[in-house]
Amino acid sequence: MKIFTSQAIQEIDGATCEAQQISSIDLMERAAELVTDELNSRFLPGQRFVIMAGPGNNGGDALAVARMLIERGYKRVEVFLFNVTGKLSHDCDEERKKLITIDGVDFTEVSREFNPPYLSDKDVVIDGLFGSGINKPLMGGFVAVTRYVNESGAYVVSIDLPSGLFGEWNAQVNRRDIIHANLTLAFQLPRLSFFFEENYGVLGEWKLLDLDLDEKKIKDMPADFLLVESRNIRPLLQQRLPFTGKRDYGSALIFSGSTGMMGAAVMCSRATLRSGAGLVTVHGPKGGLQIMQTAVPEAMFEPDRNEHFITDMRVHHDHQAVAIGPGIGTNEMTINALEALLKSGTSSLVLDADALNCISKKPELLSYLPPKTIITPHIGEFDRLFGEQRSSEERLKTALEMSRQYNIIIVLKGHYTATVRPTGRVYVNSTGNPGMATAGAGDVLTGVIAAFLAQGYRPEHAATIGVFIHGLAGDLAAEKIGEFGLIAGDIAGHVGRAVKMIIDKKV
């Protein structure tokens, strides 16, 4: 699913009206009907609604919702239309005219002084002050209204966007001056701002309502950001053919483990095998031999000459993918071994965990990363590599810059993991759950990506596929075990089923 800018969505709205031969107010009525249906499914007829409508089309949506609630038998609907400049948008004015024809409607048009209604935690506020049409932060009286609503304890439903939040970037916005919604009802297409951690507190739950926008325009209009769904992954998966052997599915070499952290090697290698790699070899400290051969007998083990950590990262055989990092530590000899590997020109690399921490201690090594190397940092690892970031929004912008600069693929891990390509395209993942915030989950992801790389998938596809399947495996595990009981091994154990469900169109 494409993630469009607010301006692009306005163009899609216009194209929809033209293609379907409807007016903009017809589209507004359709949107209001969807919002009203959603409210009707959540709240009983005795619920008190306080509608806050602004002077633009977002306000028009809110006024239409107010009218439809009344028509459906909701008796306690109070409407405030903020018209402080004396100028409403055409469609907002039309919706105002329709609303005030209703006998006994509780309607107040605010032109100067606003006497706020009493609000409690039993009330529902419908926020239609400003949607995606704003081009600057809220000011003056609207800030006061916003803070009053936020402090009231009322349940807040925002139409399109919480008022004051931009659809894309919000670095200059004070979130105290944004409506804090409990529920955001957007229309068909998500906004980029939905996927940043710092906006969670103002968005609340968000839900997309299908507005039947013009599919041809959506298909033809380019977008740099995409929300990855199973229908995007399914065509990329290669069929496994009958007359094949293990070498047809590639060999992965994993540099992983150190004394006390051999579990990382176990989880990473197990995930690589579960994700379809034909052969997996783990290079780890000599002392890890018994652990690996016992825990993952399907993987081969190549012992380092050192008992406790890795000192040699030479690639001795033909491998289609090389993964480096889980549990290797940051000993100076390990850093030197990593440096030698990077300078050797070995390609098809996945770097995670301590490999990234090693590079952060010697940042010049970034220049030696082969083209299309995949790195998979979590927030802390990313900031150690590229400098402290103030927000997830800023972190994504930096990832875009670094991906271009070093010609690498950055898998920026989080609730909505973003796979950033050097072309500037970003693939936002839609699978996964909070139960996956557990030790070793990242090691499993490294193994999944390495497996697809070993099987001959392009690095861009291996990263995107790996992230989606890893998240889906976590979702399947959580269904069975629960989020609180989820551990990394459960994720690895459900990878095969996740792939099968995608192929069988069960997700």
Coordinates of C-alpha atoms in Angstrom, one line a residue:
M1 CA 0.0 0.0 0.0
K2 CA 1.4 3.4 -1.0
I3 CA 1.9 6.1 1.6
F4 CA 1.2 9.4 -0.1
T5 CA 1.8 13.0 0.9
S6 CA -1.2 15.1 1.9
Q7 CA -0.9 17.0 -1.4
A8 CA -1.0 13.7 -3.3
I9 CA -4.1 12.6 -1.5
Q10 CA -5.8 15.8 -2.5
E11 CA -5.0 15.0 -6.1
I12 CA -6.4 11.5 -5.7
D13 CA -9.6 13.0 -4.2
G14 CA -9.9 15.2 -7.2
A15 CA -9.3 12.4 -9.7
T16 CA -11.9 10.3 -7.8
C17 CA -14.5 12.9 -8.3
E18 CA -13.7 13.3 -12.0
A19 CA -13.6 9.5 -12.6
Q20 CA -16.8 8.8 -10.7
Q21 CA -18.5 11.9 -11.9
I22 CA -19.3 13.1 -8.4
S23 CA -18.9 16.5 -6.7
S24 CA -16.5 17.1 -3.8
I25 CA -19.4 17.3 -1.4
D26 CA -20.6 13.9 -2.6
L27 CA -17.2 12.5 -1.6
M28 CA -17.5 14.4 1.7
E29 CA -20.9 12.8 2.3
R30 CA -19.4 9.4 1.6
A31 CA -16.6 10.0 4.1
A32 CA -19.0 11.2 6.7
E33 CA -21.2 8.1 6.2
L34 CA -18.1 5.9 6.9
V35 CA -17.2 7.8 10.1
T36 CA -20.8 7.7 11.3
D37 CA -21.0 3.9 10.7
E38 CA -17.8 3.5 12.7
L39 CA -19.2 5.6 15.6
N40 CA -22.5 3.8 15.5
S41 CA -20.6 0.5 15.9
R42 CA -18.8 1.7 19.0
F43 CA -21.3 4.0 20.9
L44 CA -24.9 3.6 22.1
P45 CA -27.6 6.0 21.2
G46 CA -27.5 7.7 24.6
Q47 CA -23.9 8.8 24.1
R48 CA -23.1 12.5 24.3
F49 CA -21.1 13.8 21.3
V50 CA -19.5 17.2 21.2
I51 CA -18.5 18.1 17.6
M52 CA -15.7 20.5 17.1
A53 CA -15.7 21.7 13.4
G54 CA -13.2 24.0 11.8
P55 CA -13.8 26.3 8.8
G56 CA -12.4 24.0 6.1
N57 CA -13.4 20.7 4.6
N58 CA -12.4 18.8 7.7
G59 CA -15.0 20.9 9.5
G60 CA -17.4 20.0 6.7
D61 CA -16.8 16.3 7.4
A62 CA -17.5 16.9 11.1
L63 CA -20.8 18.8 10.4
A64 CA -22.0 16.1 8.1
V65 CA -21.2 13.5 10.8
A66 CA -23.2 15.5 13.3
R67 CA -26.2 15.6 11.0
M68 CA -26.0 11.9 10.3
L69 CA -25.7 11.0 14.0
I70 CA -28.9 13.0 14.7
E71 CA -30.6 11.3 11.8
R72 CA -29.7 7.9 13.3
G73 CA -31.4 8.7 16.6
Y74 CA -28.5 10.1 18.7
K75 CA -30.2 12.8 20.8
R76 CA -27.2 14.3 22.6
V77 CA -25.2 15.9 19.8
E78 CA -23.7 19.4 20.4
V79 CA -22.0 21.2 17.5
F80 CA -19.4 24.0 17.6
L81 CA -18.4 25.5 14.3
F82 CA -15.3 27.7 14.6
N83 CA -15.7 30.5 11.9
V84 CA -13.4 33.1 13.3
T85 CA -12.5 34.7 10.0
G86 CA -16.1 34.7 8.6
K87 CA -15.0 32.5 5.7
L88 CA -15.9 28.9 5.4
S89 CA -14.9 26.5 2.5
H90 CA -17.6 26.0 0.0
D91 CA -18.4 22.4 1.1
C92 CA -18.2 23.3 4.8
D93 CA -20.7 26.1 4.2
E94 CA -23.0 23.6 2.4
E95 CA -22.9 21.2 5.3
R96 CA -23.6 24.0 7.7
K97 CA -26.8 24.9 5.8
K98 CA -27.9 21.2 5.9
L99 CA -27.3 20.9 9.6
I100 CA -29.1 24.0 10.7
T101 CA -32.3 23.0 9.0
I102 CA -32.7 20.2 11.6
D103 CA -35.3 21.2 14.2
G104 CA -33.8 21.7 17.6
V105 CA -30.2 21.1 16.6
D106 CA -27.8 22.2 19.3
F107 CA -25.5 24.3 17.1
T108 CA -23.1 27.2 18.0
E109 CA -21.1 29.1 15.5
V110 CA -18.1 30.6 17.1
S111 CA -17.0 33.8 15.6
R112 CA -15.2 35.5 18.5
E113 CA -15.5 34.4 22.1
F114 CA -15.7 30.6 22.8
N115 CA -17.5 29.5 25.9
P116 CA -16.4 25.9 26.1
P117 CA -18.9 23.2 27.0
Y118 CA -18.4 21.0 30.1
L119 CA -16.5 17.9 29.1
S120 CA -16.0 14.7 31.2
D121 CA -14.5 11.3 30.6
K122 CA -17.9 10.1 29.7
D123 CA -18.2 12.3 26.7
V124 CA -17.0 11.8 23.1
V125 CA -15.4 14.7 21.2
I126 CA -15.4 14.6 17.4
D127 CA -12.3 16.5 16.3
G128 CA -12.9 18.1 12.9
L129 CA -11.0 21.3 13.4
F130 CA -8.2 20.8 10.9
G131 CA -7.3 17.9 8.8
S132 CA -4.5 17.5 6.3
G133 CA -5.1 21.0 4.8
I134 CA -3.1 22.9 7.4
N135 CA 0.3 24.3 6.4
K136 CA 1.4 25.7 9.8
P137 CA 1.1 24.8 13.5
L138 CA -2.0 25.7 15.3
M139 CA -1.9 29.2 16.9
G140 CA -3.9 31.4 19.3
G141 CA -7.4 30.4 20.2
F142 CA -7.1 27.1 18.5
V143 CA -4.2 26.1 20.8
A144 CA -6.4 27.0 23.8
V145 CA -9.3 24.8 22.4
T146 CA -6.9 21.9 21.7
R147 CA -5.5 22.0 25.3
Y148 CA -9.0 22.3 26.8
V149 CA -10.1 19.1 24.9
N150 CA -6.8 17.3 25.8
E151 CA -7.2 18.1 29.5
S152 CA -10.9 17.2 29.7
G153 CA -10.5 13.5 29.8
A154 CA -13.1 13.0 27.1
Y155 CA -12.7 10.3 24.5
V156 CA -11.5 12.0 21.3
V157 CA -12.2 10.8 17.7
S158 CA -10.2 12.7 15.1
I159 CA -11.4 12.7 11.5
D160 CA -8.5 12.3 8.9
L161 CA -5.8 13.5 11.3
P162 CA -5.7 14.9 14.9
S163 CA -5.9 18.6 14.5
G164 CA -2.4 20.2 14.4
L165 CA -0.7 17.0 13.2
F166 CA 0.8 17.2 9.7
G167 CA 0.6 14.2 7.4
E168 CA 4.3 13.8 7.0
W169 CA 6.9 15.6 9.0
N170 CA 6.3 17.2 12.4
A171 CA 9.7 18.2 13.8
Q172 CA 8.7 21.8 14.4
V173 CA 5.4 21.0 16.0
N174 CA 4.8 21.1 19.8
R175 CA 2.7 18.0 20.5
R176 CA 1.0 19.8 23.4
D177 CA -0.7 21.9 20.8
I178 CA -2.1 18.9 18.9
I179 CA -5.4 17.2 19.6
H180 CA -4.6 14.0 21.5
A181 CA -7.0 11.5 19.9
N182 CA -8.0 8.1 21.3
L183 CA -9.1 7.1 17.8
T184 CA -8.1 8.5 14.4
L185 CA -10.3 7.6 11.4
A186 CA -8.4 8.2 8.2
F187 CA -9.6 7.5 4.7
Q188 CA -8.3 4.5 2.8
L189 CA -4.6 5.6 2.7
P190 CA -2.3 6.0 5.7
R191 CA -0.1 9.0 6.3
L192 CA 3.6 8.8 7.0
S193 CA 3.2 10.5 10.4
F194 CA 1.2 7.5 11.6
F195 CA 4.4 5.4 11.7
F196 CA 6.6 7.6 14.0
E197 CA 6.8 6.7 17.7
E198 CA 6.5 10.3 18.9
N199 CA 3.1 10.6 17.3
Y200 CA 1.6 7.6 19.0
G201 CA 0.3 9.7 21.9
V202 CA -1.7 12.0 19.6
L203 CA -3.0 9.4 17.1
G204 CA -4.2 6.8 19.5
E205 CA -5.7 3.8 17.6
W206 CA -5.9 4.6 13.9
K207 CA -8.1 2.9 11.4
L208 CA -8.5 3.3 7.6
L209 CA -12.0 3.6 6.2
D210 CA -12.4 2.6 2.5
L211 CA -13.5 5.7 0.6
D212 CA -13.5 3.9 -2.8
L213 CA -10.8 6.3 -4.1
D214 CA -9.9 6.0 -7.8
E215 CA -7.6 2.9 -8.1
K216 CA -6.1 4.0 -11.4
K217 CA -4.9 7.3 -9.9
I218 CA -3.5 5.5 -6.9
K219 CA -1.7 3.0 -9.1
D220 CA -0.2 5.6 -11.4
M221 CA 0.9 8.1 -8.8
P222 CA 4.4 7.5 -7.6
A223 CA 5.2 7.2 -3.8
D224 CA 8.6 6.9 -2.1
F225 CA 7.0 5.3 1.0
L226 CA 5.1 2.0 1.0
L227 CA 3.4 -0.1 3.7
V228 CA 4.3 -3.7 3.0
E229 CA 1.5 -6.2 3.0
S230 CA 1.4 -9.9 2.1
R231 CA 0.2 -9.2 -1.4
N232 CA 3.5 -7.3 -2.0
I233 CA 5.6 -10.3 -0.6
R234 CA 3.8 -13.2 -2.3
P235 CA 4.9 -12.5 -5.9
L236 CA 8.6 -12.2 -4.7
L237 CA 8.7 -15.7 -3.2
Q238 CA 10.4 -18.3 -5.5
Q239 CA 8.8 -21.7 -5.8
R240 CA 10.8 -24.6 -4.6
L241 CA 11.1 -27.1 -7.4
P242 CA 11.0 -31.0 -7.2
F243 CA 14.4 -31.9 -8.7
T244 CA 16.6 -29.7 -6.4
G245 CA 19.1 -30.3 -3.7
K246 CA 20.4 -28.4 -0.7
R247 CA 23.0 -26.5 -2.8
D248 CA 20.2 -25.1 -5.0
Y249 CA 19.1 -23.1 -1.9
G250 CA 22.4 -21.5 -1.1
S251 CA 25.0 -21.6 1.6
A252 CA 25.0 -19.0 4.4
L253 CA 28.0 -18.3 6.6
I254 CA 27.3 -16.7 10.0
F255 CA 30.0 -15.1 12.2
S256 CA 28.3 -15.2 15.5
G257 CA 28.8 -15.9 19.2
S258 CA 31.3 -15.4 22.0
T259 CA 31.6 -16.8 25.6
G260 CA 28.3 -16.1 27.3
M261 CA 26.5 -15.2 24.1
M262 CA 26.4 -18.4 22.1
G263 CA 22.6 -18.2 22.3
A264 CA 22.7 -15.5 19.6
A265 CA 24.5 -18.0 17.3
V266 CA 21.9 -20.7 18.0
M267 CA 18.9 -18.4 17.3
C268 CA 20.4 -16.8 14.2
S269 CA 21.5 -20.1 12.6
R270 CA 18.2 -21.8 13.5
A271 CA 16.3 -19.0 11.8
T272 CA 18.5 -19.2 8.7
L273 CA 17.7 -22.9 8.4
R274 CA 14.0 -22.4 9.1
S275 CA 13.9 -19.8 6.3
G276 CA 15.0 -22.2 3.7
A277 CA 18.8 -21.9 3.3
G278 CA 20.2 -25.1 2.0
L279 CA 23.4 -25.0 4.1
V280 CA 24.4 -23.0 7.1
T281 CA 27.8 -22.7 8.6
V282 CA 28.5 -20.9 11.9
H283 CA 32.0 -19.5 12.6
G284 CA 32.3 -18.9 16.3
P285 CA 34.8 -19.2 19.2
K286 CA 36.2 -22.6 19.7
G287 CA 34.5 -22.9 23.1
G288 CA 31.1 -22.8 21.4
L289 CA 31.5 -26.0 19.5
Q290 CA 29.6 -28.3 21.9
I291 CA 26.8 -25.7 22.3
M292 CA 26.2 -25.3 18.6
Q293 CA 26.5 -29.0 17.7
T294 CA 24.0 -29.9 20.4
A295 CA 21.5 -27.1 20.0
V296 CA 21.5 -26.8 16.1
P297 CA 22.9 -30.1 14.7
E298 CA 21.6 -29.1 11.3
A299 CA 24.2 -26.4 11.1
M300 CA 27.9 -26.9 10.5
F301 CA 30.4 -25.3 12.9
E302 CA 33.7 -23.7 12.0
P303 CA 35.7 -23.0 15.2
D304 CA 37.8 -19.9 15.5
R305 CA 41.3 -20.4 16.8
N306 CA 40.3 -18.4 19.9
E307 CA 38.4 -20.1 22.7
H308 CA 36.2 -17.1 23.7
F309 CA 35.7 -14.7 20.8
I310 CA 36.1 -14.4 17.0
T311 CA 39.5 -13.3 15.7
D312 CA 39.4 -14.5 12.1
M313 CA 36.6 -13.7 9.6
R314 CA 38.2 -15.0 6.4
V315 CA 35.7 -16.7 4.1
H316 CA 37.2 -20.0 3.2
H317 CA 34.5 -21.5 1.0
D318 CA 31.8 -20.4 -1.5
H319 CA 28.9 -18.9 0.4
Q320 CA 26.0 -16.9 -1.2
A321 CA 25.4 -14.9 2.0
V322 CA 27.5 -13.8 5.0
A323 CA 25.9 -12.6 8.2
I324 CA 28.0 -11.0 10.9
G325 CA 27.3 -9.8 14.4
P326 CA 25.0 -11.6 16.7
G327 CA 26.8 -12.0 20.0
I328 CA 30.3 -11.5 18.7
G329 CA 31.2 -8.8 21.2
T330 CA 33.5 -5.8 20.5
N331 CA 36.9 -7.1 21.4
E332 CA 39.7 -5.3 19.5
M333 CA 40.7 -8.5 17.8
T334 CA 37.2 -9.0 16.6
I335 CA 37.0 -5.5 15.3
N336 CA 40.3 -6.1 13.4
A337 CA 38.9 -9.3 11.9
L338 CA 35.7 -7.5 10.8
E339 CA 37.9 -4.8 9.2
A340 CA 39.9 -7.3 7.3
L341 CA 36.7 -8.9 6.0
L342 CA 35.2 -5.6 4.8
K343 CA 38.4 -4.6 3.1
S344 CA 38.5 -8.0 1.3
G345 CA 35.5 -7.0 -0.8
T346 CA 33.3 -9.9 0.3
S347 CA 29.7 -9.1 -0.8
S348 CA 26.2 -10.3 0.1
L349 CA 26.6 -9.2 3.7
V350 CA 24.1 -8.8 6.5
L351 CA 25.5 -6.8 9.5
D352 CA 23.7 -6.7 12.8
A353 CA 24.2 -6.3 16.5
D354 CA 27.8 -6.3 17.6
A355 CA 29.1 -6.0 14.0
L356 CA 27.5 -2.5 14.0
N357 CA 28.8 -1.8 17.5
C358 CA 32.3 -2.7 16.2
I359 CA 31.9 -0.3 13.3
S360 CA 30.7 2.5 15.6
K361 CA 34.1 2.2 17.4
K362 CA 35.8 2.6 14.0
P363 CA 33.4 4.6 11.9
E364 CA 35.8 4.7 8.9
L365 CA 34.8 1.1 8.2
L366 CA 31.4 2.4 6.9
S367 CA 33.3 3.4 3.7
Y368 CA 34.3 -0.2 3.1
L369 CA 30.8 -1.7 3.2
P370 CA 30.2 -3.4 -0.2
P371 CA 27.3 -2.0 -2.3
K372 CA 23.9 -3.2 -1.1
T373 CA 25.2 -4.4 2.2
I374 CA 22.2 -4.9 4.6
I375 CA 22.5 -3.5 8.1
T376 CA 19.8 -4.1 10.7
P377 CA 20.3 -1.6 13.6
H378 CA 17.8 -1.0 16.4
I379 CA 17.5 2.6 17.7
G380 CA 20.6 2.4 19.9
E381 CA 22.8 0.8 17.3
F382 CA 21.7 3.3 14.7
D383 CA 22.5 6.3 16.9
R384 CA 25.9 4.9 17.8
L385 CA 26.7 4.5 14.1
F386 CA 25.3 7.8 12.8
G387 CA 24.9 10.1 15.8
E388 CA 22.2 10.8 18.4
Q389 CA 18.8 11.4 16.8
R390 CA 16.1 13.4 18.6
S391 CA 13.1 11.5 17.2
S392 CA 12.2 8.6 15.0
E393 CA 11.3 11.1 12.3
E394 CA 14.8 12.5 12.4
R395 CA 16.2 9.0 12.5
L396 CA 14.4 8.0 9.3
K397 CA 15.6 11.2 7.5
T398 CA 19.2 10.3 8.6
A399 CA 18.7 6.7 7.4
L400 CA 17.7 8.0 4.0
E401 CA 20.8 10.1 3.8
M402 CA 23.2 7.4 5.0
S403 CA 21.6 4.8 2.7
R404 CA 22.3 7.0 -0.3
Q405 CA 25.8 8.0 0.9
Y406 CA 27.1 4.5 1.5
N407 CA 24.9 2.7 -1.1
I408 CA 23.6 0.3 1.6
I409 CA 20.2 -1.0 2.7
I410 CA 19.2 0.0 6.2
V411 CA 16.7 -2.1 8.1
L412 CA 15.7 0.4 10.9
K413 CA 14.1 -1.8 13.5
G414 CA 11.1 -0.7 15.5
H415 CA 7.4 -1.2 15.9
Y416 CA 7.1 -0.2 12.2
T417 CA 10.4 -1.5 10.9
A418 CA 11.5 0.6 7.9
T419 CA 13.7 -0.9 5.1
V420 CA 15.5 2.1 3.5
R421 CA 17.0 1.6 0.1
P422 CA 19.7 3.8 -1.6
T423 CA 17.1 4.9 -4.2
G424 CA 15.2 6.8 -1.5
R425 CA 12.4 4.4 -1.3
V426 CA 11.2 3.2 2.2
Y427 CA 9.3 0.0 2.9
V428 CA 7.4 0.2 6.2
N429 CA 6.5 -3.2 7.7
S430 CA 3.0 -4.0 8.7
T431 CA 3.6 -7.2 10.7
G432 CA 4.9 -7.8 14.3
N433 CA 3.8 -7.1 17.8
P434 CA 5.1 -5.8 21.2
G435 CA 5.8 -9.4 22.3
M436 CA 8.8 -9.4 19.9
A437 CA 10.6 -6.9 22.1
T438 CA 12.6 -9.7 23.5
A439 CA 16.2 -10.7 23.6
G440 CA 17.3 -12.5 20.5
A441 CA 14.5 -11.4 18.2
G442 CA 17.0 -9.3 16.2
D443 CA 19.3 -12.4 15.9
V444 CA 16.4 -14.3 14.3
L445 CA 15.8 -11.5 11.9
T446 CA 19.4 -11.5 10.8
G447 CA 19.1 -15.2 10.1
V448 CA 15.9 -14.9 8.1
I449 CA 17.3 -12.1 5.9
A450 CA 20.6 -14.1 5.4
A451 CA 18.6 -17.2 4.3
F452 CA 16.8 -15.3 1.5
L453 CA 20.0 -13.7 0.5
A454 CA 21.6 -17.1 0.3
Q455 CA 18.8 -18.4 -1.9
G456 CA 19.6 -15.8 -4.5
Y457 CA 17.1 -13.1 -3.7
R458 CA 18.3 -9.5 -4.5
P459 CA 19.4 -7.7 -1.3
E460 CA 16.5 -5.3 -1.5
H461 CA 14.0 -8.1 -1.7
A462 CA 15.8 -10.3 0.9
A463 CA 15.6 -7.4 3.4
T464 CA 11.9 -6.6 2.8
I465 CA 10.8 -10.2 2.6
G466 CA 12.8 -11.1 5.7
V467 CA 11.4 -8.3 7.8
F468 CA 7.8 -9.1 6.8
I469 CA 8.1 -12.9 7.5
H470 CA 9.9 -12.3 10.7
G471 CA 7.1 -10.1 11.9
L472 CA 4.4 -12.5 10.7
A473 CA 6.2 -15.4 12.5
G474 CA 6.1 -13.3 15.6
D475 CA 2.4 -12.7 15.2
L476 CA 1.7 -16.4 14.7
A477 CA 3.7 -17.2 17.8
A478 CA 1.9 -14.5 19.8
E479 CA -1.5 -16.0 18.8
K480 CA -0.4 -19.4 20.2
I481 CA 1.7 -18.3 23.3
G482 CA 0.7 -14.7 24.0
E483 CA 2.8 -11.6 23.8
F484 CA 4.0 -11.8 27.4
G485 CA 5.3 -15.4 26.9
L486 CA 7.0 -14.8 23.5
I487 CA 10.7 -15.6 23.2
A488 CA 13.0 -15.4 20.2
G489 CA 13.0 -19.2 19.6
D490 CA 9.2 -19.1 19.2
I491 CA 9.7 -16.6 16.3
A492 CA 12.2 -18.8 14.6
G493 CA 9.9 -21.8 15.1
H494 CA 7.1 -20.1 13.2
V495 CA 9.0 -18.8 10.2
G496 CA 8.1 -21.8 8.0
R497 CA 4.4 -21.5 8.8
A498 CA 4.6 -17.8 8.1
V499 CA 6.0 -18.4 4.6
K500 CA 3.4 -21.1 3.9
M501 CA 0.5 -18.8 4.9
I502 CA 1.7 -16.1 2.5
I503 CA 2.0 -18.6 -0.3
D504 CA -1.4 -20.2 0.5
K505 CA -3.0 -16.7 0.6
K506 CA -4.0 -17.2 4.2
V507 CA -2.8 -13.7 5.1

